[in-house]
Coordinates of C-alpha atoms and ligand atoms in Angstrom, one line a residue:
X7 CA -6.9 -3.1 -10.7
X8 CA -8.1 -6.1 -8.6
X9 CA -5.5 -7.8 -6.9
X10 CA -6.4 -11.0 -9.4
X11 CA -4.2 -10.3 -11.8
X12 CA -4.3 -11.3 -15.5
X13 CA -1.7 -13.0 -15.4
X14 CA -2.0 -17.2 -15.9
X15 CA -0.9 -19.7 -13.1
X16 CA 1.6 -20.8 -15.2
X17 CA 3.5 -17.7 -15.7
X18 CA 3.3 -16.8 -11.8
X19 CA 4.6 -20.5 -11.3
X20 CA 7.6 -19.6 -14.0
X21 CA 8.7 -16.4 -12.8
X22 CA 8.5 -17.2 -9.3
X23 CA 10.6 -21.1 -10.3
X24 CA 13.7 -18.1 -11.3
X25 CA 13.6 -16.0 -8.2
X26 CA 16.8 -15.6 -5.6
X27 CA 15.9 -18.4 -2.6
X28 CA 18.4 -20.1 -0.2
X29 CA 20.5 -23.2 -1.4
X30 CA 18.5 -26.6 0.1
X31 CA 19.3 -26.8 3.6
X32 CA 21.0 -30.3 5.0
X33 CA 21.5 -32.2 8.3
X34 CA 24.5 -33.8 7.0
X35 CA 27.6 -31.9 5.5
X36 CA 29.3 -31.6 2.2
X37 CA 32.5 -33.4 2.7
X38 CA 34.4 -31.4 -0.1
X39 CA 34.0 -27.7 0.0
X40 CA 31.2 -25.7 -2.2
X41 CA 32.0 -23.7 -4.6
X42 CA 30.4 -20.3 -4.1
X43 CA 30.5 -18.2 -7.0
X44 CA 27.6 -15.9 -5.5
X45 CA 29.2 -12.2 -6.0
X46 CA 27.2 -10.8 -3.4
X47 CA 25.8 -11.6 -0.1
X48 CA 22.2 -10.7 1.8
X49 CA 21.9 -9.3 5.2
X50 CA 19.1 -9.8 7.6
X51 CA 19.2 -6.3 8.3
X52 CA 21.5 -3.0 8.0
X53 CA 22.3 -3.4 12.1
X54 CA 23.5 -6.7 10.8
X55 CA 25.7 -5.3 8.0
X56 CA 27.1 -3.0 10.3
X57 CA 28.1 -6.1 12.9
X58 CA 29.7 -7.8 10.1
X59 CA 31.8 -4.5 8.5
X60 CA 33.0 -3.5 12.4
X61 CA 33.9 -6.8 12.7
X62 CA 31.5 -8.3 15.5
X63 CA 30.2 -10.9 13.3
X64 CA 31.5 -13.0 10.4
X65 CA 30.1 -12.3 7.6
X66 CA 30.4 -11.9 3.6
X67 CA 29.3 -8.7 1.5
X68 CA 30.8 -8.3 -2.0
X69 CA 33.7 -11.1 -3.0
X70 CA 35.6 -8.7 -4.3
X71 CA 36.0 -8.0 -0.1
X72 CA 36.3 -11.6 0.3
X73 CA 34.5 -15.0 -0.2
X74 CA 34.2 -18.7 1.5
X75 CA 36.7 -20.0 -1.2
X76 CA 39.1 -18.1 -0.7
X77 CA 38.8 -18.0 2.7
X78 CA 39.4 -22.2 2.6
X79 CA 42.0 -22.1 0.8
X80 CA 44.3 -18.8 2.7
X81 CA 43.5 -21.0 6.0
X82 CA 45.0 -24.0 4.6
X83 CA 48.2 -22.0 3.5
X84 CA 48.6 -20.2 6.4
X85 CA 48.6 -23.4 8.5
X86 CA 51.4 -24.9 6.0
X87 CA 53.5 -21.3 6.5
X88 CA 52.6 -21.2 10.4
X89 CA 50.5 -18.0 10.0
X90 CA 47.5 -16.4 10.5
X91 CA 45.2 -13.6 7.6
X92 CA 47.5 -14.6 5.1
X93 CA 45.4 -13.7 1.8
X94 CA 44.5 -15.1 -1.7
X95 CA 45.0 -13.2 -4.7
X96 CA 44.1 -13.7 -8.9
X97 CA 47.6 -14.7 -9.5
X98 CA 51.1 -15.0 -7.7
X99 CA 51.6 -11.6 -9.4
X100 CA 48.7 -10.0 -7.5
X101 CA 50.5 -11.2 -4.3
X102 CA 54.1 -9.5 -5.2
X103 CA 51.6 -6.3 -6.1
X104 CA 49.5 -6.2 -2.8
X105 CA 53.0 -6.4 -1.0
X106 CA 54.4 -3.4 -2.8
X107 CA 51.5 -1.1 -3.3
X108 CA 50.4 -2.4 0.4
X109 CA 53.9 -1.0 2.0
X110 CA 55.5 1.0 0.1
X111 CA 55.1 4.8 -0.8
X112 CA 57.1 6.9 -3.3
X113 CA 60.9 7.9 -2.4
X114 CA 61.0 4.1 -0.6
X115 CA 64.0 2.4 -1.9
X116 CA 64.0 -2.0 -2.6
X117 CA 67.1 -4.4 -2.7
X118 CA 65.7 -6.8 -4.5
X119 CA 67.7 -10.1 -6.0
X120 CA 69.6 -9.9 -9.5
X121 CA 67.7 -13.4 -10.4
X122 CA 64.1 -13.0 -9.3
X123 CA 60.6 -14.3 -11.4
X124 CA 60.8 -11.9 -14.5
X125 CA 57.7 -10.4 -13.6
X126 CA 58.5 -9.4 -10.5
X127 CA 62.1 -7.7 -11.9
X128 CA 59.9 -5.6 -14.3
X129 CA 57.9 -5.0 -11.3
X130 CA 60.5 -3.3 -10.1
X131 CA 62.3 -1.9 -13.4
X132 CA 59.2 -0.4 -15.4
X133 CA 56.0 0.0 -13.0
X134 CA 57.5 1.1 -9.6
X135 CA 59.9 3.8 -10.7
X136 CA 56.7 5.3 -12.4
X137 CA 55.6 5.7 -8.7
X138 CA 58.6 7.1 -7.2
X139 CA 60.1 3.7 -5.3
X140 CA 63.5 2.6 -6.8
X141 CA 64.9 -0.6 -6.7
X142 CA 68.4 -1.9 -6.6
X143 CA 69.3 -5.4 -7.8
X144 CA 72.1 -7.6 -6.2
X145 CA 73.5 -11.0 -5.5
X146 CA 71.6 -12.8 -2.8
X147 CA 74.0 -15.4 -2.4
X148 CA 76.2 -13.0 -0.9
X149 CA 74.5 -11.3 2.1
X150 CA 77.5 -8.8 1.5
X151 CA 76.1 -7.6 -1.8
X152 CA 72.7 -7.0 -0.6
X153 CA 73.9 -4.9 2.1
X154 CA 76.4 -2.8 0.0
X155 CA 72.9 -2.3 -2.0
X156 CA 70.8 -0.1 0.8
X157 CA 70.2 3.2 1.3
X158 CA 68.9 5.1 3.9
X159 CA 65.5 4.6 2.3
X160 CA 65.3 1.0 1.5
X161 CA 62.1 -0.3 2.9
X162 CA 62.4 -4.1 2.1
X163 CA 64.4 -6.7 0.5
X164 CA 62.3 -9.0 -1.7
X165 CA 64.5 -12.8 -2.3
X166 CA 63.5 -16.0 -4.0
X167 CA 64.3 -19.3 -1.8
X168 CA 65.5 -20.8 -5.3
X169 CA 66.3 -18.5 -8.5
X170 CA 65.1 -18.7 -11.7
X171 CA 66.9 -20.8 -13.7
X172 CA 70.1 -21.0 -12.2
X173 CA 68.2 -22.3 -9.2
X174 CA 70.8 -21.0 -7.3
X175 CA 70.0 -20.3 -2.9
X176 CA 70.6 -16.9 -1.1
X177 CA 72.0 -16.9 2.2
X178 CA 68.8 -16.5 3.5
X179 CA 69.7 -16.4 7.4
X180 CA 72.4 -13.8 6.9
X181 CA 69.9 -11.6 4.9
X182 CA 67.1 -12.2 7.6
X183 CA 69.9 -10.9 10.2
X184 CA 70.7 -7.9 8.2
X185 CA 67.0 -7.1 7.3
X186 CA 66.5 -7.2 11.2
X187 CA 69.5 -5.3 11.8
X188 CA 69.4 -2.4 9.6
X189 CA 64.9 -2.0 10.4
X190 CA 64.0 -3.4 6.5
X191 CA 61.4 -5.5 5.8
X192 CA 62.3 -8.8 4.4
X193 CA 59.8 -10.6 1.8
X194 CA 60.6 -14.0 0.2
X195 CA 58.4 -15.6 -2.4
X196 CA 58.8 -18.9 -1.6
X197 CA 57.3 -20.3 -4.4
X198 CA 60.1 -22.6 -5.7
X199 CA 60.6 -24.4 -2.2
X200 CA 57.3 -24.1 -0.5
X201 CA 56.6 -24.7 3.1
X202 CA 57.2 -28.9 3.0
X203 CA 61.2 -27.4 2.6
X204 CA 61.2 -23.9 3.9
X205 CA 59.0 -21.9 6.6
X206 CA 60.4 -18.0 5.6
X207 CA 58.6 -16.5 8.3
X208 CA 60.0 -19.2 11.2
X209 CA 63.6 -17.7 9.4
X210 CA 63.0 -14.6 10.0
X211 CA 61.2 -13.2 6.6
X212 CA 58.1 -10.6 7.4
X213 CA 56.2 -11.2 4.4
X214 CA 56.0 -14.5 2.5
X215 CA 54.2 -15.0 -1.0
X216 CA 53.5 -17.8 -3.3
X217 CA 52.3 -17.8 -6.9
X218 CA 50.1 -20.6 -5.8
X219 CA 49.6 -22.0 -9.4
X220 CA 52.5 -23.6 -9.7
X221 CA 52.8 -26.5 -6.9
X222 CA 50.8 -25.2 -4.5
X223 CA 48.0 -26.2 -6.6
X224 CA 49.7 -28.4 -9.0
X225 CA 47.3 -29.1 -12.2
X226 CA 47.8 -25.9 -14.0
X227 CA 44.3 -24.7 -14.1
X228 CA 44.1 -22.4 -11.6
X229 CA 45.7 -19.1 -11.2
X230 CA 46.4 -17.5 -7.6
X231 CA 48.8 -15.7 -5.8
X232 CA 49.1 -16.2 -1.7
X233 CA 50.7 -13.0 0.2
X234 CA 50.8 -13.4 4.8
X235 CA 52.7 -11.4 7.2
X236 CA 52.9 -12.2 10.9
X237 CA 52.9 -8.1 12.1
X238 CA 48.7 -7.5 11.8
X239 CA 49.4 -3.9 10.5
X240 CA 51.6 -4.8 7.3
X241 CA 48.8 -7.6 6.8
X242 CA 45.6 -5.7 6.7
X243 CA 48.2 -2.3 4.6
X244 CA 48.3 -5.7 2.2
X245 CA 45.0 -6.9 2.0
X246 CA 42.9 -3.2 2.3
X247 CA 45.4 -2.7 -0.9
X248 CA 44.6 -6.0 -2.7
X249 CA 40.2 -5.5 -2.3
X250 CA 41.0 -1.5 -3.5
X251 CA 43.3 -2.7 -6.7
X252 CA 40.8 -4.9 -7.1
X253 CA 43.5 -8.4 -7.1
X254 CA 40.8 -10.8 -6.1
X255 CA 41.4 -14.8 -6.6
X256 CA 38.2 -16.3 -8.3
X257 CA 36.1 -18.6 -6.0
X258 CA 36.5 -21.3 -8.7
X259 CA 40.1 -21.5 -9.2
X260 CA 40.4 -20.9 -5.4
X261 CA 38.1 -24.6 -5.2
X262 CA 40.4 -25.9 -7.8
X263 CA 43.6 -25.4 -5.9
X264 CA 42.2 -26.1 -2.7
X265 CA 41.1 -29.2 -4.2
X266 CA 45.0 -29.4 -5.8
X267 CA 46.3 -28.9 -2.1
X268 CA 44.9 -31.9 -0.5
X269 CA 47.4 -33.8 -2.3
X270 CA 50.1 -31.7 -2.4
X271 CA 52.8 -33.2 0.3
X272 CA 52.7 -36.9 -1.7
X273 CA 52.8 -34.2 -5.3
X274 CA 56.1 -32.7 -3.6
X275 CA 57.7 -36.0 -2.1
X276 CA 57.5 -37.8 -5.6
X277 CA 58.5 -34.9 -7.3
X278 CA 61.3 -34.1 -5.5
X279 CA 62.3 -38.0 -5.4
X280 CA 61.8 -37.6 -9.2
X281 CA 64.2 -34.6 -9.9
X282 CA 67.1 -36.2 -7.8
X283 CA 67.1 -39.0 -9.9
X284 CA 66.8 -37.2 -12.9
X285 CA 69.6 -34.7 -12.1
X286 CA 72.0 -37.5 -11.9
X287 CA 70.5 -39.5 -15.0
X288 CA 71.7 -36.6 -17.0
X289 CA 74.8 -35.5 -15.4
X290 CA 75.9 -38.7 -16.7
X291 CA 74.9 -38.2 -20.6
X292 CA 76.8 -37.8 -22.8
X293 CA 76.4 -34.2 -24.5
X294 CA 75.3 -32.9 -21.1
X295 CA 77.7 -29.8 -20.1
X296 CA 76.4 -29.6 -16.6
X297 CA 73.8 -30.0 -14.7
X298 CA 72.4 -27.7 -11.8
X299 CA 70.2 -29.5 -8.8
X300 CA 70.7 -28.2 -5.2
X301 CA 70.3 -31.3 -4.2
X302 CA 73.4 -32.5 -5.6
X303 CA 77.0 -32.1 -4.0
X304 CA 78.2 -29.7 -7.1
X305 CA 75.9 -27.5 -6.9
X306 CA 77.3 -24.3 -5.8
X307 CA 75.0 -23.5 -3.2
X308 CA 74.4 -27.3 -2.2
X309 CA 75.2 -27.0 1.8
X310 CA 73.2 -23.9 2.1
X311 CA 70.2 -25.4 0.2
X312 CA 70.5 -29.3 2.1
X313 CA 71.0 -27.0 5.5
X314 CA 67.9 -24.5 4.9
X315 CA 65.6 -26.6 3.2
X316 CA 65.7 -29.9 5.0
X317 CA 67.6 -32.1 3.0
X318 CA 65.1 -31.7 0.2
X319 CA 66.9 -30.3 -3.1
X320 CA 63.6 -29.5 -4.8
X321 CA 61.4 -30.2 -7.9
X322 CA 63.7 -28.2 -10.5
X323 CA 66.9 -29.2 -12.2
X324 CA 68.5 -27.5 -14.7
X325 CA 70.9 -28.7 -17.3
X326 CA 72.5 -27.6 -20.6
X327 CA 73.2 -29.1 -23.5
X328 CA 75.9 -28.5 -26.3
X329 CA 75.0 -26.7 -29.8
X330 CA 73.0 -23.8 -29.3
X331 CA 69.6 -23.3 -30.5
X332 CA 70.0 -25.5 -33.2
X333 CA 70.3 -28.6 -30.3
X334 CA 67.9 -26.9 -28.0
X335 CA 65.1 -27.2 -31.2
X336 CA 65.7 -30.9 -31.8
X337 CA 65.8 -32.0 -28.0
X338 CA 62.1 -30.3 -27.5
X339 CA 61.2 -32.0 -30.8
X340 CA 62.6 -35.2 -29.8
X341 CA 60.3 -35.1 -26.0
X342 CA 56.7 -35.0 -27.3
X343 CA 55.7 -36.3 -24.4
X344 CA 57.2 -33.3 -22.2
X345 CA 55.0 -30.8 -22.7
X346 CA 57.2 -27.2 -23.7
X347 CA 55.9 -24.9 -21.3
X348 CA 56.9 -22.4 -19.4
X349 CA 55.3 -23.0 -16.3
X350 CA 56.5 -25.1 -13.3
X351 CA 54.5 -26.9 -10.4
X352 CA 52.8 -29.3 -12.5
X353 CA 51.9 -32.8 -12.3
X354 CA 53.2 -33.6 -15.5
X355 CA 57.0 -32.7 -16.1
X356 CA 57.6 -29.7 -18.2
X357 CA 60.3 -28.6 -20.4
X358 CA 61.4 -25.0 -20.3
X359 CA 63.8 -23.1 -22.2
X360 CA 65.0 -19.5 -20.3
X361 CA 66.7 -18.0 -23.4
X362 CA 63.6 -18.2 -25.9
X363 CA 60.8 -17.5 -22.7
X364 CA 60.9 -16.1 -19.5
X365 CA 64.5 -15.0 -20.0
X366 CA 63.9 -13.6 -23.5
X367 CA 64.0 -10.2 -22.7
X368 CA 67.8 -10.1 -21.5
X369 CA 70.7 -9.4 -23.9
X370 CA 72.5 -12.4 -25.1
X371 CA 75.7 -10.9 -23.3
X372 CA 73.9 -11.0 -19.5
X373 CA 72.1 -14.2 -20.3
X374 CA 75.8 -15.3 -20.9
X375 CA 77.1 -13.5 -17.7
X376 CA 74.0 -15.6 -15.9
X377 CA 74.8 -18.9 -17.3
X378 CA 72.0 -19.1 -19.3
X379 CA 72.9 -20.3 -22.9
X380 CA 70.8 -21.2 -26.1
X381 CA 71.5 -24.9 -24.9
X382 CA 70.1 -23.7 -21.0
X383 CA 66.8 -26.3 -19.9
X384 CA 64.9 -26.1 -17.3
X385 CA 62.7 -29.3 -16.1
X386 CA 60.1 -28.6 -13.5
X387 CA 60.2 -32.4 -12.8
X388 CA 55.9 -34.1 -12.1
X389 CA 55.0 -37.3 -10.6
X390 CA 55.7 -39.8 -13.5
X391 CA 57.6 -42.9 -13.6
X392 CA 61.5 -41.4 -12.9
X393 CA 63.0 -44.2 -15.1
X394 CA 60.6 -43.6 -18.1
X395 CA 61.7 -39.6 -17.5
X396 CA 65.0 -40.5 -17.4
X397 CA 64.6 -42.4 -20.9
X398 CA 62.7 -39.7 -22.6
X399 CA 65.8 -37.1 -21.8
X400 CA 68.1 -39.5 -22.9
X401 CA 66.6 -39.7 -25.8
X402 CA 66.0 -35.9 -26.2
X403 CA 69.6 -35.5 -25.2
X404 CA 70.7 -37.9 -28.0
X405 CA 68.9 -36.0 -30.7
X406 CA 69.9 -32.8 -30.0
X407 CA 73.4 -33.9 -30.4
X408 CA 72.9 -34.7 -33.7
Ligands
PLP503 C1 55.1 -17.8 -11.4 C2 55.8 -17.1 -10.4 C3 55.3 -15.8 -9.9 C4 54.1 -15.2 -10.5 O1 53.0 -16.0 -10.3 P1 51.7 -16.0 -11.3 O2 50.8 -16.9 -10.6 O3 52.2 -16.5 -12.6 O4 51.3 -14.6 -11.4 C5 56.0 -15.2 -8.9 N1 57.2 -15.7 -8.4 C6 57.7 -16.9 -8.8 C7 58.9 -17.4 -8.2 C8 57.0 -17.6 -9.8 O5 57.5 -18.8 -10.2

């Protein structure tokens, strides 16, 4: 054959139009940053790939090992939590896994707290015991509790800033004492509070996570998980375990919550601004049995939550309402324009009821031992107008009364 092929022009022109070529090249920058979906990345040469794999250049391979957007968007995280190598994951639940498949091995024992993310408590009640790594439950307001909890082989304590939906505080600097104390690791997802109000590892935590969908983000379309530790061993135990167990964040939704982030301080400011005048528009409804806000004085944990987290009491306030279920249907059907959702974080305030969703699994006898009754709500309080809020929950409130 004659290197002429048969082939027309036109079908050379085609097939070569679909080939793999570089992205146009530019003397001025993107301002925003790319989104680079590419799964894989060329080398010049395998010397090359060896440089980038020992670690003497900077490079991308496969993005399950890592990629540019999540790379952006762990950077700008760890400069909010005052660390360095934190890492992304595909949800907030990939970050609580890379943690514990990361550090622990069977026969390790956790103290974790009696009112974490219900995830995370099944976590620790139906996956890890498969494994060999038992977990203890326990009060995390009272630093007592939690160390009447460890055993000789407890490994780590894992706390929430703000529970779930009691949104009550641990004592968070007697734990970090005790954790340092007694050689434990100390994890806090500090999803609830996030570093405008709390800095875990400047307390004292070792490992801090996010489920970076909720505020971090902010727009509930993206799903991520954020997992950093200051001591470089535990970090790259988490990450090697995260690229194995294959809990990679997709380079989209990492360029959607990067793009969320930019404006998440003004998100958190008006939100929390929003919540405190909420909580005391409904403490004084009528029909309203109490309401829970850390940011107000009867809260049970309020000087431990104004003291740790800044003065800020936080984008969640919980309340409850007379009348059981039958209330708790007509106050969601009388708030059409508060989306029921159990989610949190979002720019839009949503309505969440504990006893019908993320709480559903308990018996009725320890949701009643928690608090948490069929006329429990939870409002993860957005960026609206706080008086037109205000009006919609009185008016919620009114309906479900009857
Ligand atoms: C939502 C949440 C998680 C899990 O995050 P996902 O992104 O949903 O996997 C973990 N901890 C807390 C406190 C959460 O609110």
């Amino acid at each position: 054959m004659s290197g002429a092929s048969d082939t027309p022009n036109s079908t050379r022109d085609a097939a070569n139009a679909l080939r793999r070529t570089a992205f146009p090249a530019s003397s001025s920058r993107a301002v925003s940053s790319p989104i680079m979906p590419s799964v894989v990345y060329a080398s010049a040469t395998p010397d090359a790939l060896d440089d980038q794999y020992e670690g003497r250049a900077k490079g991308f391979t496969y993005s399950r090992e890592g990629h540019p957007n999540a790379e952006a968007l762990a950077r700008r995280i760890d400069m909010m939590e005052g660390v360095e190598g934190g890492i992304v994951t595909g949800s907030g639940m990939g970050a609580v896994t890379a943690m514990f498949m990361g550090l622990l091995k069977a026969s390790d024992h956790v103290v974790a707290g009696n009112q974490l993310y219900g995830r995370s408590l099944r976590m620790l009640s139906d996956q890890l015991p498969r494994l060999g790594i038992e977990a203890t439950l326990a009060d995390p307001t009272d630093a007592s509790a939690i160390e009447a909890a460890l055993t000789d082989q407890t490994r780590l304590i894992l706390v929430e800033t703000v529970s779930n939906p009691t949104l009550r505080v641990p004592d968070l600097e007697a734990i970090a004492e005790l954790a340092r104390r007694r050689g434990v690791l100390l994890a806090v997802d500090n999803t609830f509070t996030t570093p405008l109000a709390y800095r875990a590892l400047d307390a004292g935590a070792d490992i801090v996570i996010h489920s970076i969908t909720k505020l971090l983000s902010g727009h509930s379309d993206a799903m991520l998980g954020y997992v950093a530790a200051r001591d470089p061993e535990l970090m790259r135990a988490m990450e090697e375990t995260a690229v194995t167990l294959g809990l990679t964040a997709s380079p989209f939704d990492c360029w959607l919550a990067e793009r969320g982030l930019l404006t998440f301080e003004l998100r958190y400011r008006r939100a929390c601004e929003n919540a405190a005048k909420l909580a005391d528009c409904l403490a004084d409804l009528p029909g309203v049995r109490r309401v829970l806000y850390p940011g107000r004085s009867d809260h049970p944990d309020h000087q431990r939550a104004m003291a740790l987290f800044g003065g800020q009491g936080g984008n969640m306030v919980s309340f409850e309402v007379e009348g059981g279920r039958a209330a708790a249907n007509r106050l969601v059907a009388a708030a059409p324009d508060l989306p029921f959702a159990p989610t949190l974080g979002d720019v839009a305030t949503t309505l969440s009821h504990p006893p019908s969703s993320s709480h559903r699994a308990l018996t009725a006898e320890r949701r009643e031992a928690l608090g948490i009754s069929e006329g429990f709500f939870r409002v993860s309080v957005g960026i609206e107008e706080a008086d037109q809020l205000c009006e919609e929950l009185r008016r919620a409130v009114a309906a479900a009364a009857g």
